Short mmCIF file of C-alpha atoms in Angstrom, two decimals:
data_model
loop_
_atom_site.label_atom_id
_atom_site.label_comp_id
_atom_site.label_asym_id
_atom_site.label_seq_id
_atom_site.Cartn_x
_atom_site.Cartn_y
_atom_site.Cartn_z
CA MET A 1 0.00 0.00 0.00
CA ARG A 2 1.36 3.45 -0.94
CA ARG A 3 1.97 5.61 2.10
CA ALA A 4 0.78 9.20 2.32
CA PRO A 5 3.30 12.00 1.55
CA PHE A 6 5.33 13.05 4.53
CA VAL A 7 3.44 16.25 5.29
CA PRO A 8 4.93 16.84 8.80
CA PHE A 9 8.43 17.04 7.29
CA LEU A 10 7.38 19.72 4.84
CA LEU A 11 5.42 21.70 7.41
CA LEU A 12 8.41 21.73 9.76
CA ILE A 13 10.68 23.04 7.02
CA LEU A 14 8.08 25.73 6.33
CA LEU A 15 7.99 26.82 9.98
CA LEU A 16 11.75 26.74 10.30
CA ALA A 17 12.17 28.83 7.17
CA ALA A 18 9.77 31.40 8.57
CA CYS A 19 11.75 31.48 11.83
CA GLU A 20 15.07 31.77 10.03
CA SER A 21 14.32 35.05 8.28
CA ASP A 22 12.61 38.12 9.71
CA ASP A 23 12.56 39.64 6.22
CA VAL A 24 9.92 37.31 4.76
CA GLN A 25 6.94 39.50 3.89
CA GLY A 26 4.91 37.26 1.61
CA PRO A 27 5.04 34.73 -1.24
CA VAL A 28 8.36 34.20 -3.00
CA SER A 29 7.88 34.57 -6.75
CA VAL A 30 8.47 31.70 -9.12
CA CYS A 31 10.79 32.98 -11.85
CA ASP A 32 11.45 30.14 -14.27
CA PRO A 33 14.52 31.02 -16.37
CA VAL A 34 13.71 32.36 -19.85
CA PRO A 35 16.91 31.81 -21.85
CA GLU A 36 17.00 33.61 -25.18
CA ALA A 37 20.32 32.50 -26.66
CA ILE A 38 23.41 30.39 -26.08
CA GLU A 39 26.65 31.25 -27.85
CA PRO A 40 28.37 29.17 -29.05
CA ASP A 41 25.81 26.38 -29.21
CA SER A 42 28.29 23.65 -30.13
CA GLY A 43 31.77 22.49 -29.19
CA PRO A 44 34.13 19.52 -28.92
CA VAL A 45 33.25 16.35 -27.02
CA ASP A 46 36.27 16.90 -24.77
CA GLY A 47 34.47 19.85 -23.17
CA GLY A 48 36.09 23.13 -22.21
CA THR A 49 33.91 25.35 -24.41
CA GLU A 50 33.08 28.64 -22.72
CA ALA A 51 29.42 29.31 -23.54
CA THR A 52 27.35 32.40 -22.77
CA VAL A 53 23.60 32.32 -22.06
CA THR A 54 21.51 35.49 -22.19
CA GLY A 55 17.91 35.93 -21.09
CA LEU A 56 15.74 36.58 -18.04
CA TRP A 57 16.03 34.86 -14.63
CA VAL A 58 18.86 32.69 -15.93
CA VAL A 59 21.22 33.56 -13.06
CA GLY A 60 21.07 33.31 -9.30
CA ASP A 61 22.51 35.88 -6.93
CA SER A 62 25.97 34.37 -7.29
CA VAL A 63 28.01 31.69 -9.04
CA GLN A 64 27.50 29.44 -6.03
CA ASP A 65 23.70 29.26 -6.30
CA THR A 66 23.56 28.92 -10.09
CA VAL A 67 23.74 25.35 -11.42
CA VAL A 68 24.20 24.39 -15.08
CA ARG A 69 24.15 20.85 -16.44
CA VAL A 70 24.85 19.77 -20.00
CA GLY A 71 23.21 16.40 -20.44
CA ALA A 72 23.80 14.57 -17.16
CA ALA A 73 27.09 16.31 -16.29
CA ASP A 74 27.63 19.48 -14.27
CA ALA A 75 29.16 22.41 -16.09
CA THR A 76 31.48 24.93 -14.40
CA VAL A 77 29.78 28.27 -13.87
CA VAL A 78 32.31 31.02 -14.59
CA SER A 79 30.31 34.20 -13.99
CA VAL A 80 26.83 35.66 -13.59
CA ASP A 81 25.80 39.24 -14.31
CA ARG A 82 22.61 41.33 -14.13
CA ALA A 83 22.09 44.95 -15.21
CA GLY A 84 19.16 47.33 -15.58
CA CYS A 85 16.81 45.13 -13.56
CA GLY A 86 15.32 47.70 -11.16
CA ALA A 87 11.74 47.79 -12.50
CA CYS A 88 11.86 44.06 -13.23
CA ASP A 89 12.94 43.14 -9.70
CA ALA A 90 10.44 45.51 -8.07
CA CYS A 91 7.60 43.94 -10.04
CA ALA A 92 8.80 40.40 -9.36
CA ALA A 93 9.06 41.08 -5.62
CA GLU A 94 5.33 41.81 -5.51
CA SER A 95 4.12 39.20 -8.01
CA LEU A 96 3.41 35.53 -7.58
CA ARG A 97 4.96 34.65 -10.94
CA CYS A 98 7.63 36.64 -12.73
CA ALA A 99 5.95 35.92 -16.07
CA SER A 100 3.47 38.65 -15.17
CA CYS A 101 6.36 41.17 -15.19
CA ASP A 102 7.43 40.58 -18.78
CA ARG A 103 6.85 44.18 -19.95
CA GLU A 104 8.73 45.64 -16.99
CA CYS A 105 11.60 43.20 -17.40
CA ARG A 106 11.96 44.00 -21.09
CA GLY A 107 11.99 47.75 -20.51
CA LEU A 108 8.55 48.35 -22.05
CA ALA A 109 6.93 49.76 -18.92
CA GLU A 110 7.84 51.44 -15.65
CA TYR A 111 6.65 49.95 -12.37
CA THR A 112 5.12 51.60 -9.32
CA ASP A 113 5.57 49.45 -6.22
CA GLY A 114 3.31 49.13 -3.21
CA THR A 115 4.99 52.06 -1.45
CA GLY A 116 4.42 54.42 -4.40
CA ILE A 117 8.01 54.44 -5.65
CA ILE A 118 8.23 54.60 -9.45
CA HIS A 119 10.91 52.41 -11.02
CA GLU A 120 11.82 53.71 -14.47
CA ALA A 121 11.50 51.46 -17.47
CA SER A 122 14.75 49.64 -18.17
CA ALA A 123 15.48 46.40 -20.00
CA CYS A 124 16.89 43.79 -17.63
CA THR A 125 19.87 41.98 -19.12
CA GLU A 126 21.32 38.81 -17.60
CA THR A 127 24.42 36.94 -18.67
CA LEU A 128 25.50 33.48 -17.56
CA VAL A 129 28.92 32.15 -18.59
CA PHE A 130 29.85 28.49 -18.09
CA THR A 131 32.38 25.95 -19.31
CA THR A 132 31.03 22.74 -20.80
CA PRO A 133 31.95 19.30 -19.40
CA ALA A 134 32.95 16.43 -21.68
CA GLY A 135 30.07 14.74 -23.49
CA ASP A 136 29.03 12.32 -26.20
CA PRO A 137 28.63 13.44 -29.84
CA GLY A 138 25.25 14.97 -30.60
CA PRO A 139 22.77 17.35 -28.93
CA ALA A 140 22.49 17.60 -25.14
CA ALA A 141 19.96 19.50 -23.04
CA VAL A 142 21.30 22.46 -21.09
CA SER A 143 19.59 22.64 -17.68
CA ILE A 144 19.74 25.82 -15.61
CA LEU A 145 18.76 25.76 -11.93
CA ASN A 146 18.84 28.64 -9.47
CA PRO A 147 16.86 29.67 -6.38
CA ARG A 148 14.23 31.32 -8.62
CA GLY A 149 13.43 28.34 -10.86
CA GLN A 150 14.70 25.91 -13.48
CA THR A 151 14.58 25.20 -17.23
CA ASP A 152 16.07 22.85 -19.81
CA ALA A 153 15.00 24.82 -22.89
CA LEU A 154 18.48 25.17 -24.42
CA THR A 155 20.55 22.65 -26.38
CA PHE A 156 24.31 22.34 -26.80
CA THR A 157 25.66 20.08 -29.55
CA TYR A 158 28.86 18.10 -28.99
CA VAL A 159 30.98 17.64 -32.10
CA ALA A 160 33.48 14.79 -32.50
CA GLY A 161 37.07 15.93 -33.02
CA ASP A 162 38.81 15.86 -36.38
CA ASP A 163 41.67 13.74 -35.11
CA ASP A 164 39.89 10.51 -35.94
CA ASP A 165 38.97 11.72 -39.43
CA SER A 166 42.47 12.95 -40.18
CA GLY A 167 44.09 9.78 -38.95
CA ASP A 168 44.55 8.44 -42.47
CA ASP A 169 47.80 6.83 -41.42
CA ASP A 170 45.79 4.24 -39.53
CA ASP A 171 43.51 3.58 -42.51
CA SER A 172 46.40 3.31 -44.93
CA GLY A 173 48.52 1.37 -42.51
CA ASP A 174 47.80 -1.99 -44.06
CA ASP A 175 50.72 -3.37 -42.15
CA ASP A 176 48.76 -2.72 -38.96
CA ASP A 177 45.57 -4.22 -40.39
CA SER A 178 47.35 -7.27 -41.66
CA GLY A 179 49.28 -7.60 -38.46
CA ASP A 180 47.52 -10.66 -37.13
CA ASP A 181 49.54 -10.24 -33.98
CA ASP A 182 47.51 -7.09 -33.22
CA ASP A 183 44.16 -8.53 -34.29
CA SER A 184 44.66 -11.78 -32.49
CA GLY A 185 46.06 -10.09 -29.42
CA ASP A 186 42.84 -10.44 -27.51
CA ASP A 187 44.94 -11.26 -24.49
CA ASP A 188 46.15 -7.66 -24.54
CA ASP A 189 42.60 -6.31 -24.48
CA SER A 190 41.53 -8.55 -21.65
CA ALA A 191 44.70 -7.80 -19.76
CA THR A 192 43.74 -4.10 -19.62
CA ALA A 193 40.27 -4.76 -18.18
CA VAL A 194 40.05 -3.37 -14.66
CA VAL A 195 38.31 -5.33 -11.93
CA TYR A 196 37.28 -3.11 -9.03
CA PRO A 197 37.18 -4.76 -5.60
CA TRP A 198 34.23 -2.62 -4.52
CA GLU A 199 32.02 -3.50 -7.48
CA GLY A 200 28.71 -4.79 -6.09
CA ASP A 201 29.29 -3.34 -2.60
CA ILE A 202 26.77 -1.08 -0.87
CA TYR A 203 27.53 2.55 -0.02
CA CYS A 204 25.55 4.46 2.60
CA LEU A 205 25.36 8.26 2.44
CA ASP A 206 26.72 10.06 5.52
CA TRP A 207 24.39 13.06 5.66
CA SER A 208 26.48 14.65 8.40
CA SER A 209 29.35 15.08 5.94
CA VAL A 210 27.55 17.26 3.39
CA THR A 211 27.81 20.98 2.80
CA TRP A 212 24.30 22.29 2.17
CA VAL A 213 23.76 24.80 -0.61
CA SER A 214 19.98 24.46 -0.85
CA PRO A 215 18.06 24.33 1.49
CA SER A 216 20.42 26.31 3.67
CA ALA A 217 22.57 24.67 6.31
CA SER A 218 20.77 26.68 9.00
CA LEU A 219 17.44 25.14 8.00
CA ILE A 220 18.92 21.66 8.19
CA ALA A 221 20.45 22.40 11.61
CA LEU A 222 17.17 23.80 12.93
CA ALA A 223 15.36 20.72 11.68
CA ALA A 224 17.82 18.50 13.56
CA ASN A 225 17.39 20.53 16.75
CA ASN A 226 13.63 20.05 16.50
CA GLY A 227 13.83 16.27 16.28
CA LEU A 228 13.93 15.89 12.50
CA ASN A 229 17.48 14.78 11.73
CA ILE A 230 17.91 14.07 8.05
CA THR A 231 20.26 11.21 8.90
CA ASP A 232 17.11 9.32 9.84
CA PHE A 233 16.55 8.84 6.12
CA PRO A 234 19.66 7.28 4.51
CA ILE A 235 20.27 6.80 0.78
CA LEU A 236 22.03 3.64 -0.44
CA LEU A 237 23.98 3.15 -3.68
CA SER A 238 25.45 -0.03 -5.16
CA PRO A 239 27.71 -0.04 -8.26
CA LEU A 240 26.43 -3.05 -10.23
CA VAL A 241 28.72 -3.03 -13.29
CA VAL A 242 31.68 -0.71 -13.84
CA SER A 243 33.29 -1.19 -17.24
CA GLY A 244 34.94 1.18 -19.68
CA GLY A 245 33.09 4.45 -19.36
CA SER A 246 29.94 2.95 -17.85
CA PHE A 247 28.85 3.04 -14.22
CA ASP A 248 25.62 1.09 -13.75
CA ALA A 249 24.23 1.61 -10.27
CA ARG A 250 21.22 0.70 -8.12
CA ILE A 251 19.86 3.23 -5.64
CA SER A 252 17.53 2.65 -2.70
CA ALA A 253 16.53 3.94 0.72
CA GLY A 254 17.62 2.57 4.07
CA LEU A 255 15.61 1.83 7.16
CA ALA A 256 15.49 4.68 9.67
CA ASN A 257 18.83 5.27 11.41
CA THR A 258 20.51 2.31 9.67
CA CYS A 259 22.28 1.45 6.45
CA THR A 260 20.02 -1.58 5.98
CA GLN A 261 17.95 -1.55 2.79
CA ASN A 262 14.26 -0.71 3.16
CA LEU A 263 12.58 -3.44 1.09
CA THR A 264 9.25 -1.59 1.04
CA VAL A 265 10.72 1.18 -1.15
CA GLY A 266 11.29 0.61 -4.87
CA THR A 267 14.86 0.67 -6.19
CA VAL A 268 16.11 2.69 -9.16
CA ASP A 269 18.65 1.31 -11.64
CA ASN A 270 20.56 3.95 -13.59
CA ALA A 271 23.26 3.79 -16.28
CA GLY A 272 25.81 6.44 -15.35
CA THR A 273 29.28 7.34 -16.58
CA TRP A 274 32.70 6.40 -15.22
CA THR A 275 36.00 8.24 -15.67
CA ASP A 276 38.29 6.48 -13.23
CA PRO A 277 38.09 7.33 -10.34
CA THR A 278 34.96 9.53 -10.70
CA PHE A 279 31.36 8.66 -11.56
CA ASP A 280 27.99 10.26 -12.02
CA VAL A 281 24.51 8.73 -12.13
CA GLY A 282 21.26 10.38 -13.19
CA PRO A 283 19.12 12.23 -13.86
CA MET A 284 16.56 9.96 -12.19
CA THR A 285 13.42 10.10 -10.09
CA LEU A 286 13.73 8.77 -6.56
CA ALA A 287 10.89 7.99 -4.16
CA LEU A 288 12.65 7.93 -0.81
CA GLY A 289 11.08 6.23 2.20
CA LEU A 290 10.56 8.49 5.18
CA THR A 291 8.88 8.02 8.54
CA GLY A 292 5.19 8.29 7.72
CA GLY A 293 5.42 8.51 3.93
CA THR A 294 7.56 9.16 0.87
CA LEU A 295 9.49 12.09 -0.52
CA THR A 296 10.03 12.33 -4.29
CA SER A 297 13.12 13.90 -5.86
CA TYR A 298 13.11 14.55 -9.62
CA ALA A 299 16.09 15.08 -11.95
CA THR A 300 18.32 13.67 -9.20
CA ILE A 301 22.04 13.40 -9.94
CA PHE A 302 24.80 11.94 -7.77
CA ASP A 303 28.52 12.10 -8.50
CA GLY A 304 31.67 11.32 -6.56
CA THR A 305 35.11 9.73 -6.42
CA ILE A 306 35.89 6.08 -5.63
CA SER A 307 39.58 5.37 -5.34
CA GLY A 308 41.91 2.77 -3.90
CA SER A 309 40.17 0.03 -1.95
CA GLY A 310 36.82 1.74 -2.36
CA ALA A 311 36.27 2.24 1.39
CA GLN A 312 34.42 5.48 0.68
CA ILE A 313 32.90 7.66 -2.00
CA THR A 314 34.25 11.16 -1.49
CA ASN A 315 33.72 14.66 -2.94
CA SER A 316 30.16 13.70 -3.81
CA THR A 317 27.52 16.16 -5.01
CA LEU A 318 23.77 15.56 -4.82
CA THR A 319 21.28 17.67 -6.75
CA GLY A 320 17.60 17.35 -7.53
CA LEU A 321 14.15 18.90 -7.46
CA VAL A 322 12.19 17.84 -4.36
CA ASP A 323 8.40 17.70 -4.68
CA VAL A 324 6.72 19.77 -1.96
CA SER A 325 3.23 19.69 -3.50
CA ALA A 326 1.81 18.06 -0.36
CA SER A 327 2.45 21.33 1.49
CA PRO A 328 1.85 24.25 -0.93
CA LEU A 329 2.40 26.85 1.82
CA ILE A 330 6.10 26.05 1.75
CA CYS A 331 6.38 27.98 -1.51
CA GLN A 332 5.56 31.17 0.41
CA VAL A 333 8.94 31.10 2.11
CA ILE A 334 11.11 29.02 -0.23
CA ALA A 335 11.33 29.63 -3.99
CA CYS A 336 9.44 26.90 -5.84
CA ALA A 337 9.31 25.90 -9.47
CA ALA A 338 7.10 23.57 -11.44
CA CYS A 339 8.21 19.95 -11.11
CA PRO A 340 9.33 18.20 -14.32
CA GLY A 341 6.32 17.46 -16.46
CA GLY A 342 4.54 20.56 -15.14
CA GLY A 343 2.82 18.82 -12.23
CA GLY A 344 3.34 19.95 -8.66
CA SER A 345 5.79 22.36 -7.02
CA CYS A 346 9.46 21.60 -6.40
CA ILE A 347 12.33 23.16 -4.49
CA ASN A 348 15.98 22.86 -5.44
CA MET A 349 18.19 20.48 -3.46
CA GLN A 350 21.95 20.79 -3.69
CA ALA A 351 24.51 19.27 -1.32
CA THR A 352 28.27 19.08 -1.85
CA ASN A 353 31.34 17.44 -0.26
CA ALA A 354 29.32 14.37 0.71
CA THR A 355 30.90 11.08 1.83
CA TRP A 356 29.39 7.62 1.35
CA ASP A 357 30.71 4.76 3.51
CA ASN A 358 31.19 1.23 2.13
CA VAL A 359 29.05 -0.91 4.42
CA GLY A 360 29.82 -4.27 2.85
CA PRO A 361 29.02 -6.63 -0.01
CA GLY A 362 25.78 -6.34 -1.95
CA PRO A 363 24.32 -5.68 -4.31
CA LEU A 364 21.09 -4.05 -3.21
CA VAL A 365 18.03 -6.22 -3.71
CA PHE A 366 15.92 -5.14 -6.67
CA VAL A 367 12.48 -3.91 -5.58
CA PRO A 368 9.97 -2.99 -8.31
#
């Protein structure tokens, strides 16, 4: 039987958020990014292309709270900039959705705020600069997330390098092709295959190790002080097959206050990428088991480093969009955006510097 959403958790976060800030005066506007252009819109598969996005609501207040992903990989945000946004910001501060401030944001109308101050018409310009990660040939969605909202309306196309095409020496090198020693040297190929001792083991997330970006660390600490410690709700990860550039993993939830798999919660299998010793898995939708219900996280991505004996996963980042639809009042104090697919309201989750402990052989049991 499906359990009811964990409403008490969401209500507590709402109350704590209200206590945290004395400046909260009313609803926080939802400002989904409206990107207008990306330049350049293509680059090599090796990554390293510095791309510039222009538009409205595409940046956060700083580099730290602006997240860009190309495909399933995080890009490096280089800079964010806003100019001429006085009338736009004044309108947005008093509106439930920033879409209603389009004329003010584009400099087509002035805005008179609730105190009678007139903000002169001025076109708001925003610029987001990021460096692309490595990717596979072809188009990849560019996702932008910040405290105001999220979008994946842009596309960046990865182009294979010319080195392979220009490598005519290999094609003409009949000596190599006819060299049966090379072709029959299957022993060489198998000799390079890496067998990882931790493959199939189970890793348990140590929530106490993370650095919280969103929600804020103060909210998490207040929740813990009020009897709602997030370590009550562990996440488990098991690398099933690690080969070449592939990292196939199974993710599940643990029983409260343990690293033992909760067999009442469905598992998620995801084909990620592996660049020894780092991995990433996602995006994926997780339904995590909590005391009294479930909590759903969309577009969830985990990454990290597994080295040596595999005793830990280190330098891990967790991002996602957490569905808070069960408690709509939360969006009055925390910026919400539409969940993927347009249904429900989500808040951004981002945690960095996380550590996962290897708790022994697995793999996790598959649960449909």
